[in-house]
Amino acid sequence: MRLRHDPTARERLLAYPFSYEKETVTPGAWQNHFPQNQPLHAEFGSGKGQFITTLAARHPENNYIAVELHAEVLLKVAQKIEEQGLTNVVCLLANLMEVDRLFAPDELSRIYLNFSDPWPKKRHAKRRLTHETMIQHYQWILAPEGEIHIKTDNQDFFEFTLNQLATCDMKLQNITLDLHRNTPEGMELVMTEYEEKFVAKGQPIFRCEARQRTSDSK
Ligand SMILES: C[S@@+](CC[C@H](N)C(=O)[O-])C[C@H]1O[C@@H](n2cnc3c(N)ncnc32)[C@H](O)[C@@H]1O
């Protein structure tokens, strides 16, 4: 997601007391940024933050981090957090290609990847947030039994992702090829901004969950 470049966006974003960037965070110390020590969930590539702020409002028993590359976009998340008076969600302006420098081993309980850029050209496969190399980083920072929840509109990206998760020996569950017509029983549905657009056009949403098998490899 891109918004028009705004040279003041980073400064305005970081003026919020709940906004951080790589230089102002210490891996392993994320709980210090919340009033309560509780399970930590992050959305990687949060866009404007409808999904993560809705979850944070519904689930005060978790802490949330919106991670996003573009300050102009993350500013929208910060505005939602302030408007809703949420205290269990913070913003991190960062490039996820450096994810291993942002979090410590076992620090996250769940990672959400919603409508990640598919990078359709084969030569750009390493830029996909579900490339094997990235999943290995996620396995490192996820707690034992930690999960990755993935949604996308792009079937090729979804099939690539399932293969990469399997290569990394993650346990796959709750796979659906059409989330809104075939919702797994009991699943909580919270839509992202991108998802609303695709659903309005009648496009199927692909979704899966991947779980850590053990923490033996850490
Ligand atoms: C297609 S949008 C989806 C946004 C949101 N998750 C949704 O579903 O509405 C993908 C988002 O991921 C962000 N993104 C892409 N690559 C990233 C990276 N390497 N690090 C951090 N954010 C990234 C983009 O800036 C964009 O906002």
PDB file of C-alpha atoms and ligand atoms in Angstrom:
ATOM      1  CA  MET A   1       0.000   0.000   0.000  1.00  0.00           C
ATOM      2  CA  ARG A   2       1.383   3.407  -0.962  1.00  0.00           C
ATOM      3  CA  LEU A   3       0.088   6.843  -0.096  1.00  0.00           C
ATOM      4  CA  ARG A   4       1.447  10.062  -1.549  1.00  0.00           C
ATOM      5  CA  HIS A   5       4.938  10.758  -0.149  1.00  0.00           C
ATOM      6  CA  ASP A   6       4.786  13.098   2.819  1.00  0.00           C
ATOM      7  CA  PRO A   7       8.189  14.259   4.126  1.00  0.00           C
ATOM      8  CA  THR A   8       6.633  15.066   7.544  1.00  0.00           C
ATOM      9  CA  ALA A   9       4.972  11.650   8.018  1.00  0.00           C
ATOM     10  CA  ARG A  10       7.811   9.932   9.908  1.00  0.00           C
ATOM     11  CA  GLU A  11       8.217  12.796  12.341  1.00  0.00           C
ATOM     12  CA  ARG A  12       4.457  13.054  12.941  1.00  0.00           C
ATOM     13  CA  LEU A  13       4.221   9.282  13.407  1.00  0.00           C
ATOM     14  CA  LEU A  14       7.067   9.116  15.918  1.00  0.00           C
ATOM     15  CA  ALA A  15       5.502  11.951  17.933  1.00  0.00           C
ATOM     16  CA  TYR A  16       2.886   9.430  19.113  1.00  0.00           C
ATOM     17  CA  PRO A  17       4.116   7.883  22.390  1.00  0.00           C
ATOM     18  CA  PHE A  18       3.191   4.395  21.116  1.00  0.00           C
ATOM     19  CA  SER A  19       5.179   4.618  17.853  1.00  0.00           C
ATOM     20  CA  TYR A  20       8.657   3.179  17.377  1.00  0.00           C
ATOM     21  CA  GLU A  21      11.268   2.536  14.723  1.00  0.00           C
ATOM     22  CA  LYS A  22      14.154   0.088  14.576  1.00  0.00           C
ATOM     23  CA  GLU A  23      16.565   2.437  16.336  1.00  0.00           C
ATOM     24  CA  THR A  24      14.212   2.939  19.326  1.00  0.00           C
ATOM     25  CA  VAL A  25      13.363  -0.689  20.103  1.00  0.00           C
ATOM     26  CA  THR A  26      15.259  -3.433  21.873  1.00  0.00           C
ATOM     27  CA  PRO A  27      14.533  -7.011  20.796  1.00  0.00           C
ATOM     28  CA  GLY A  28      13.266  -8.924  23.828  1.00  0.00           C
ATOM     29  CA  ALA A  29      11.902  -5.806  25.570  1.00  0.00           C
ATOM     30  CA  TRP A  30       8.613  -5.326  23.738  1.00  0.00           C
ATOM     31  CA  GLN A  31       6.480  -5.981  26.813  1.00  0.00           C
ATOM     32  CA  ASN A  32       7.925  -2.801  28.368  1.00  0.00           C
ATOM     33  CA  HIS A  33       5.880  -0.780  25.865  1.00  0.00           C
ATOM     34  CA  PHE A  34       2.527  -2.047  27.208  1.00  0.00           C
ATOM     35  CA  PRO A  35       0.725  -1.580  30.540  1.00  0.00           C
ATOM     36  CA  GLN A  36       0.406  -5.359  30.966  1.00  0.00           C
ATOM     37  CA  ASN A  37       2.639  -8.316  30.162  1.00  0.00           C
ATOM     38  CA  GLN A  38       0.453 -10.560  27.966  1.00  0.00           C
ATOM     39  CA  PRO A  39       0.686 -12.526  24.688  1.00  0.00           C
ATOM     40  CA  LEU A  40       2.208 -10.489  21.884  1.00  0.00           C
ATOM     41  CA  HIS A  41       0.683 -10.620  18.385  1.00  0.00           C
ATOM     42  CA  ALA A  42       1.997  -8.677  15.367  1.00  0.00           C
ATOM     43  CA  GLU A  43       0.639  -7.876  11.921  1.00  0.00           C
ATOM     44  CA  PHE A  44       3.489  -7.726   9.420  1.00  0.00           C
ATOM     45  CA  GLY A  45       2.596  -5.192   6.709  1.00  0.00           C
ATOM     46  CA  SER A  46      -0.372  -3.741   8.597  1.00  0.00           C
ATOM     47  CA  GLY A  47      -1.417  -1.177   5.988  1.00  0.00           C
ATOM     48  CA  LYS A  48      -3.832   1.346   7.505  1.00  0.00           C
ATOM     49  CA  GLY A  49      -4.564  -0.893  10.489  1.00  0.00           C
ATOM     50  CA  GLN A  50      -8.283  -1.669  10.421  1.00  0.00           C
ATOM     51  CA  PHE A  51      -7.552  -5.337  11.184  1.00  0.00           C
ATOM     52  CA  ILE A  52      -5.122  -4.905  14.067  1.00  0.00           C
ATOM     53  CA  THR A  53      -6.999  -2.082  15.797  1.00  0.00           C
ATOM     54  CA  THR A  54     -10.259  -4.075  15.601  1.00  0.00           C
ATOM     55  CA  LEU A  55      -8.516  -7.091  17.120  1.00  0.00           C
ATOM     56  CA  ALA A  56      -6.894  -4.959  19.831  1.00  0.00           C
ATOM     57  CA  ALA A  57     -10.267  -3.468  20.818  1.00  0.00           C
ATOM     58  CA  ARG A  58     -11.887  -6.921  20.930  1.00  0.00           C
ATOM     59  CA  HIS A  59      -9.014  -8.630  22.745  1.00  0.00           C
ATOM     60  CA  PRO A  60      -7.684  -6.597  25.657  1.00  0.00           C
ATOM     61  CA  GLU A  61      -6.060  -9.855  26.864  1.00  0.00           C
ATOM     62  CA  ASN A  62      -3.399  -9.569  24.098  1.00  0.00           C
ATOM     63  CA  ASN A  63      -0.793  -6.977  23.121  1.00  0.00           C
ATOM     64  CA  TYR A  64      -0.440  -6.060  19.431  1.00  0.00           C
ATOM     65  CA  ILE A  65       2.222  -4.518  17.190  1.00  0.00           C
ATOM     66  CA  ALA A  66       1.471  -3.054  13.743  1.00  0.00           C
ATOM     67  CA  VAL A  67       4.644  -3.327  11.654  1.00  0.00           C
ATOM     68  CA  GLU A  68       4.724  -1.317   8.438  1.00  0.00           C
ATOM     69  CA  LEU A  69       7.332  -0.035   5.980  1.00  0.00           C
ATOM     70  CA  HIS A  70       5.733   3.300   5.067  1.00  0.00           C
ATOM     71  CA  ALA A  71       5.279   6.120   7.588  1.00  0.00           C
ATOM     72  CA  GLU A  72       2.438   7.665   5.581  1.00  0.00           C
ATOM     73  CA  VAL A  73       0.466   4.401   5.963  1.00  0.00           C
ATOM     74  CA  LEU A  74       1.404   3.706   9.595  1.00  0.00           C
ATOM     75  CA  LEU A  75       0.276   7.210  10.513  1.00  0.00           C
ATOM     76  CA  LYS A  76      -3.277   6.047   9.730  1.00  0.00           C
ATOM     77  CA  VAL A  77      -2.864   3.212  12.248  1.00  0.00           C
ATOM     78  CA  ALA A  78      -1.571   5.637  14.892  1.00  0.00           C
ATOM     79  CA  GLN A  79      -4.589   7.893  14.336  1.00  0.00           C
ATOM     80  CA  LYS A  80      -6.955   4.921  14.814  1.00  0.00           C
ATOM     81  CA  ILE A  81      -5.146   3.895  18.031  1.00  0.00           C
ATOM     82  CA  GLU A  82      -5.445   7.402  19.442  1.00  0.00           C
ATOM     83  CA  GLU A  83      -9.080   7.896  18.396  1.00  0.00           C
ATOM     84  CA  GLN A  84     -10.101   4.609  20.012  1.00  0.00           C
ATOM     85  CA  GLY A  85      -7.950   5.121  23.123  1.00  0.00           C
ATOM     86  CA  LEU A  86      -6.334   1.691  22.718  1.00  0.00           C
ATOM     87  CA  THR A  87      -3.473   0.904  25.101  1.00  0.00           C
ATOM     88  CA  ASN A  88      -2.679  -2.641  23.936  1.00  0.00           C
ATOM     89  CA  VAL A  89      -1.444  -1.846  20.421  1.00  0.00           C
ATOM     90  CA  VAL A  90       1.695  -0.020  19.249  1.00  0.00           C
ATOM     91  CA  CYS A  91       3.245   0.905  15.874  1.00  0.00           C
ATOM     92  CA  LEU A  92       6.635  -0.112  14.513  1.00  0.00           C
ATOM     93  CA  LEU A  93       8.024   1.598  11.414  1.00  0.00           C
ATOM     94  CA  ALA A  94      10.413  -0.978   9.978  1.00  0.00           C
ATOM     95  CA  ASN A  95      11.405  -3.071   7.001  1.00  0.00           C
ATOM     96  CA  LEU A  96      10.523  -6.708   7.716  1.00  0.00           C
ATOM     97  CA  MET A  97      13.522  -7.820   5.695  1.00  0.00           C
ATOM     98  CA  GLU A  98      15.324  -6.995   8.984  1.00  0.00           C
ATOM     99  CA  VAL A  99      12.811  -8.848  11.178  1.00  0.00           C
ATOM    100  CA  ASP A 100      15.551 -10.726  13.047  1.00  0.00           C
ATOM    101  CA  ARG A 101      16.795  -7.374  14.400  1.00  0.00           C
ATOM    102  CA  LEU A 102      13.348  -6.336  15.663  1.00  0.00           C
ATOM    103  CA  PHE A 103      12.326  -9.246  17.890  1.00  0.00           C
ATOM    104  CA  ALA A 104      14.064 -11.751  20.166  1.00  0.00           C
ATOM    105  CA  PRO A 105      13.602 -15.553  20.066  1.00  0.00           C
ATOM    106  CA  ASP A 106      10.198 -16.673  21.444  1.00  0.00           C
ATOM    107  CA  GLU A 107       8.946 -13.073  21.761  1.00  0.00           C
ATOM    108  CA  LEU A 108       5.808 -13.321  19.577  1.00  0.00           C
ATOM    109  CA  SER A 109       2.833 -15.628  20.042  1.00  0.00           C
ATOM    110  CA  ARG A 110       1.266 -14.917  16.684  1.00  0.00           C
ATOM    111  CA  ILE A 111       2.162 -13.270  13.371  1.00  0.00           C
ATOM    112  CA  TYR A 112      -0.515 -12.109  10.925  1.00  0.00           C
ATOM    113  CA  LEU A 113       0.365 -11.721   7.240  1.00  0.00           C
ATOM    114  CA  ASN A 114      -2.632 -10.177   5.493  1.00  0.00           C
ATOM    115  CA  PHE A 115      -2.552  -9.578   1.734  1.00  0.00           C
ATOM    116  CA  SER A 116       1.226  -9.375   1.605  1.00  0.00           C
ATOM    117  CA  ASP A 117       2.653  -8.063  -1.662  1.00  0.00           C
ATOM    118  CA  PRO A 118       2.790 -11.154  -3.936  1.00  0.00           C
ATOM    119  CA  TRP A 119       5.890 -10.142  -5.938  1.00  0.00           C
ATOM    120  CA  PRO A 120       4.684 -12.298  -8.878  1.00  0.00           C
ATOM    121  CA  LYS A 121       7.961 -12.395 -10.835  1.00  0.00           C
ATOM    122  CA  LYS A 122      10.025 -15.446 -10.000  1.00  0.00           C
ATOM    123  CA  ARG A 123      13.218 -13.411  -9.755  1.00  0.00           C
ATOM    124  CA  HIS A 124      11.575 -11.379  -6.937  1.00  0.00           C
ATOM    125  CA  ALA A 125      10.538 -14.442  -4.899  1.00  0.00           C
ATOM    126  CA  LYS A 126      12.986 -13.592  -2.103  1.00  0.00           C
ATOM    127  CA  ARG A 127      11.088 -10.354  -1.461  1.00  0.00           C
ATOM    128  CA  ARG A 128       7.892 -12.256  -0.575  1.00  0.00           C
ATOM    129  CA  LEU A 129       7.175 -12.097   3.159  1.00  0.00           C
ATOM    130  CA  THR A 130       6.449 -15.836   3.047  1.00  0.00           C
ATOM    131  CA  HIS A 131       9.730 -16.851   1.412  1.00  0.00           C
ATOM    132  CA  GLU A 132      11.400 -19.760   3.236  1.00  0.00           C
ATOM    133  CA  THR A 133      14.125 -17.428   4.553  1.00  0.00           C
ATOM    134  CA  MET A 134      11.518 -15.165   6.145  1.00  0.00           C
ATOM    135  CA  ILE A 135       9.586 -18.095   7.613  1.00  0.00           C
ATOM    136  CA  GLN A 136      12.791 -19.331   9.236  1.00  0.00           C
ATOM    137  CA  HIS A 137      13.167 -15.905  10.889  1.00  0.00           C
ATOM    138  CA  TYR A 138       9.533 -16.083  12.040  1.00  0.00           C
ATOM    139  CA  GLN A 139      10.118 -19.538  13.522  1.00  0.00           C
ATOM    140  CA  TRP A 140      13.010 -18.083  15.488  1.00  0.00           C
ATOM    141  CA  ILE A 141      10.993 -15.215  17.026  1.00  0.00           C
ATOM    142  CA  LEU A 142       7.790 -17.218  17.590  1.00  0.00           C
ATOM    143  CA  ALA A 143       7.170 -18.830  20.965  1.00  0.00           C
ATOM    144  CA  PRO A 144       6.712 -22.619  21.147  1.00  0.00           C
ATOM    145  CA  GLU A 145       3.209 -23.307  19.761  1.00  0.00           C
ATOM    146  CA  GLY A 146       3.319 -19.848  18.129  1.00  0.00           C
ATOM    147  CA  GLU A 147       1.285 -19.378  14.968  1.00  0.00           C
ATOM    148  CA  ILE A 148       1.347 -17.564  11.631  1.00  0.00           C
ATOM    149  CA  HIS A 149      -2.079 -16.641  10.202  1.00  0.00           C
ATOM    150  CA  ILE A 150      -2.119 -15.808   6.497  1.00  0.00           C
ATOM    151  CA  LYS A 151      -4.777 -14.342   4.208  1.00  0.00           C
ATOM    152  CA  THR A 152      -4.423 -13.435   0.539  1.00  0.00           C
ATOM    153  CA  ASP A 153      -6.466 -12.928  -2.610  1.00  0.00           C
ATOM    154  CA  ASN A 154      -3.645 -14.314  -4.781  1.00  0.00           C
ATOM    155  CA  GLN A 155      -3.815 -18.062  -5.487  1.00  0.00           C
ATOM    156  CA  ASP A 156      -0.254 -18.351  -6.830  1.00  0.00           C
ATOM    157  CA  PHE A 157       1.092 -16.557  -3.739  1.00  0.00           C
ATOM    158  CA  PHE A 158      -1.019 -18.819  -1.511  1.00  0.00           C
ATOM    159  CA  GLU A 159       0.269 -22.003  -3.152  1.00  0.00           C
ATOM    160  CA  PHE A 160       3.848 -20.700  -2.937  1.00  0.00           C
ATOM    161  CA  THR A 161       3.268 -19.889   0.756  1.00  0.00           C
ATOM    162  CA  LEU A 162       1.869 -23.349   1.611  1.00  0.00           C
ATOM    163  CA  ASN A 163       4.906 -24.947   0.007  1.00  0.00           C
ATOM    164  CA  GLN A 164       7.320 -22.695   1.892  1.00  0.00           C
ATOM    165  CA  LEU A 165       5.569 -23.393   5.218  1.00  0.00           C
ATOM    166  CA  ALA A 166       5.741 -27.125   4.536  1.00  0.00           C
ATOM    167  CA  THR A 167       9.435 -26.856   3.609  1.00  0.00           C
ATOM    168  CA  CYS A 168       9.977 -25.245   7.021  1.00  0.00           C
ATOM    169  CA  ASP A 169       8.117 -28.143   8.679  1.00  0.00           C
ATOM    170  CA  MET A 170       5.317 -26.021  10.062  1.00  0.00           C
ATOM    171  CA  LYS A 171       2.035 -27.724  10.914  1.00  0.00           C
ATOM    172  CA  LEU A 172      -0.704 -26.446   8.595  1.00  0.00           C
ATOM    173  CA  GLN A 173      -4.298 -26.092   9.811  1.00  0.00           C
ATOM    174  CA  ASN A 174      -7.625 -24.398   9.048  1.00  0.00           C
ATOM    175  CA  ILE A 175      -6.850 -24.052   5.343  1.00  0.00           C
ATOM    176  CA  THR A 176      -9.633 -22.542   3.266  1.00  0.00           C
ATOM    177  CA  LEU A 177      -9.742 -21.601  -0.416  1.00  0.00           C
ATOM    178  CA  ASP A 178     -12.760 -19.312   0.030  1.00  0.00           C
ATOM    179  CA  LEU A 179     -12.860 -17.873   3.523  1.00  0.00           C
ATOM    180  CA  HIS A 180     -16.131 -15.997   3.297  1.00  0.00           C
ATOM    181  CA  ARG A 181     -18.130 -18.824   1.676  1.00  0.00           C
ATOM    182  CA  ASN A 182     -16.479 -21.638   3.607  1.00  0.00           C
ATOM    183  CA  THR A 183     -15.541 -20.264   7.022  1.00  0.00           C
ATOM    184  CA  PRO A 184     -13.962 -22.824   9.376  1.00  0.00           C
ATOM    185  CA  GLU A 185     -16.312 -23.353  12.339  1.00  0.00           C
ATOM    186  CA  GLY A 186     -15.877 -20.908  15.204  1.00  0.00           C
ATOM    187  CA  MET A 187     -13.399 -18.717  13.336  1.00  0.00           C
ATOM    188  CA  GLU A 188     -13.409 -15.022  14.204  1.00  0.00           C
ATOM    189  CA  LEU A 189     -13.687 -12.961  11.000  1.00  0.00           C
ATOM    190  CA  VAL A 190     -12.021  -9.550  11.055  1.00  0.00           C
ATOM    191  CA  MET A 191     -11.576  -7.942   7.646  1.00  0.00           C
ATOM    192  CA  THR A 192      -8.640  -5.835   6.490  1.00  0.00           C
ATOM    193  CA  GLU A 193      -8.982  -2.836   4.167  1.00  0.00           C
ATOM    194  CA  TYR A 194      -7.721  -4.884   1.194  1.00  0.00           C
ATOM    195  CA  GLU A 195      -9.980  -7.798   2.061  1.00  0.00           C
ATOM    196  CA  GLU A 196     -13.102  -5.603   2.011  1.00  0.00           C
ATOM    197  CA  LYS A 197     -12.271  -4.528  -1.542  1.00  0.00           C
ATOM    198  CA  PHE A 198     -11.720  -8.089  -2.804  1.00  0.00           C
ATOM    199  CA  VAL A 199     -14.825  -9.424  -1.044  1.00  0.00           C
ATOM    200  CA  ALA A 200     -16.935  -6.604  -2.529  1.00  0.00           C
ATOM    201  CA  LYS A 201     -15.773  -7.783  -5.995  1.00  0.00           C
ATOM    202  CA  GLY A 202     -16.746 -11.383  -5.137  1.00  0.00           C
ATOM    203  CA  GLN A 203     -13.156 -12.673  -5.171  1.00  0.00           C
ATOM    204  CA  PRO A 204     -12.284 -15.654  -2.958  1.00  0.00           C
ATOM    205  CA  ILE A 205      -9.961 -15.128  -0.004  1.00  0.00           C
ATOM    206  CA  PHE A 206      -7.363 -17.849   0.677  1.00  0.00           C
ATOM    207  CA  ARG A 207      -6.435 -18.417   4.320  1.00  0.00           C
ATOM    208  CA  CYS A 208      -4.307 -20.754   6.391  1.00  0.00           C
ATOM    209  CA  GLU A 209      -2.696 -21.077   9.801  1.00  0.00           C
ATOM    210  CA  ALA A 210       0.757 -22.512  10.427  1.00  0.00           C
ATOM    211  CA  ARG A 211       1.904 -23.636  13.845  1.00  0.00           C
ATOM    212  CA  GLN A 212       5.343 -24.291  15.283  1.00  0.00           C
ATOM    213  CA  ARG A 213       5.812 -28.031  15.839  1.00  0.00           C
ATOM    214  CA  THR A 214       8.386 -27.852  18.637  1.00  0.00           C
ATOM    215  CA  SER A 215      10.972 -25.435  19.982  1.00  0.00           C
ATOM    216  CA  ASP A 216      13.722 -28.075  19.805  1.00  0.00           C
ATOM    217  CA  SER A 217      15.492 -26.384  16.914  1.00  0.00           C
ATOM    218  CA  LYS A 218      16.049 -23.113  18.823  1.00  0.00           C
TER     219      LYS A 218
HETATM  220  C1  LIG B   1      -1.092  -5.054   0.056  1.00  0.00           C
HETATM  221  S1  LIG B   1      -0.850  -4.170   1.529  1.00  0.00           S
HETATM  222  C2  LIG B   1      -1.920  -4.969   2.707  1.00  0.00           C
HETATM  223  C3  LIG B   1      -2.204  -4.111   3.893  1.00  0.00           C
HETATM  224  C4  LIG B   1      -3.110  -4.720   4.967  1.00  0.00           C
HETATM  225  N1  LIG B   1      -2.470  -5.877   5.600  1.00  0.00           N
HETATM  226  C5  LIG B   1      -4.448  -5.115   4.403  1.00  0.00           C
HETATM  227  O1  LIG B   1      -4.695  -6.317   4.228  1.00  0.00           O
HETATM  228  O2  LIG B   1      -5.273  -4.215   4.140  1.00  0.00           O
HETATM  229  C6  LIG B   1       0.771  -4.749   2.028  1.00  0.00           C
HETATM  230  C7  LIG B   1       1.404  -3.837   3.083  1.00  0.00           C
HETATM  231  O3  LIG B   1       2.634  -4.423   3.488  1.00  0.00           O
HETATM  232  C8  LIG B   1       3.618  -3.391   3.597  1.00  0.00           C
HETATM  233  N2  LIG B   1       4.927  -4.006   3.370  1.00  0.00           N
HETATM  234  C9  LIG B   1       5.368  -4.578   2.228  1.00  0.00           C
HETATM  235  N3  LIG B   1       6.636  -5.005   2.348  1.00  0.00           N
HETATM  236  C10 LIG B   1       7.010  -4.698   3.618  1.00  0.00           C
HETATM  237  C11 LIG B   1       8.220  -4.849   4.350  1.00  0.00           C
HETATM  238  N4  LIG B   1       9.288  -5.426   3.787  1.00  0.00           N
HETATM  239  N5  LIG B   1       8.260  -4.407   5.620  1.00  0.00           N
HETATM  240  C12 LIG B   1       7.182  -3.819   6.190  1.00  0.00           C
HETATM  241  N6  LIG B   1       5.993  -3.644   5.549  1.00  0.00           N
HETATM  242  C13 LIG B   1       5.919  -4.062   4.277  1.00  0.00           C
HETATM  243  C14 LIG B   1       3.247  -2.406   2.517  1.00  0.00           C
HETATM  244  O4  LIG B   1       3.777  -1.118   2.748  1.00  0.00           O
HETATM  245  C15 LIG B   1       1.717  -2.452   2.563  1.00  0.00           C
HETATM  246  O5  LIG B   1       1.190  -1.471   3.445  1.00  0.00           O
END
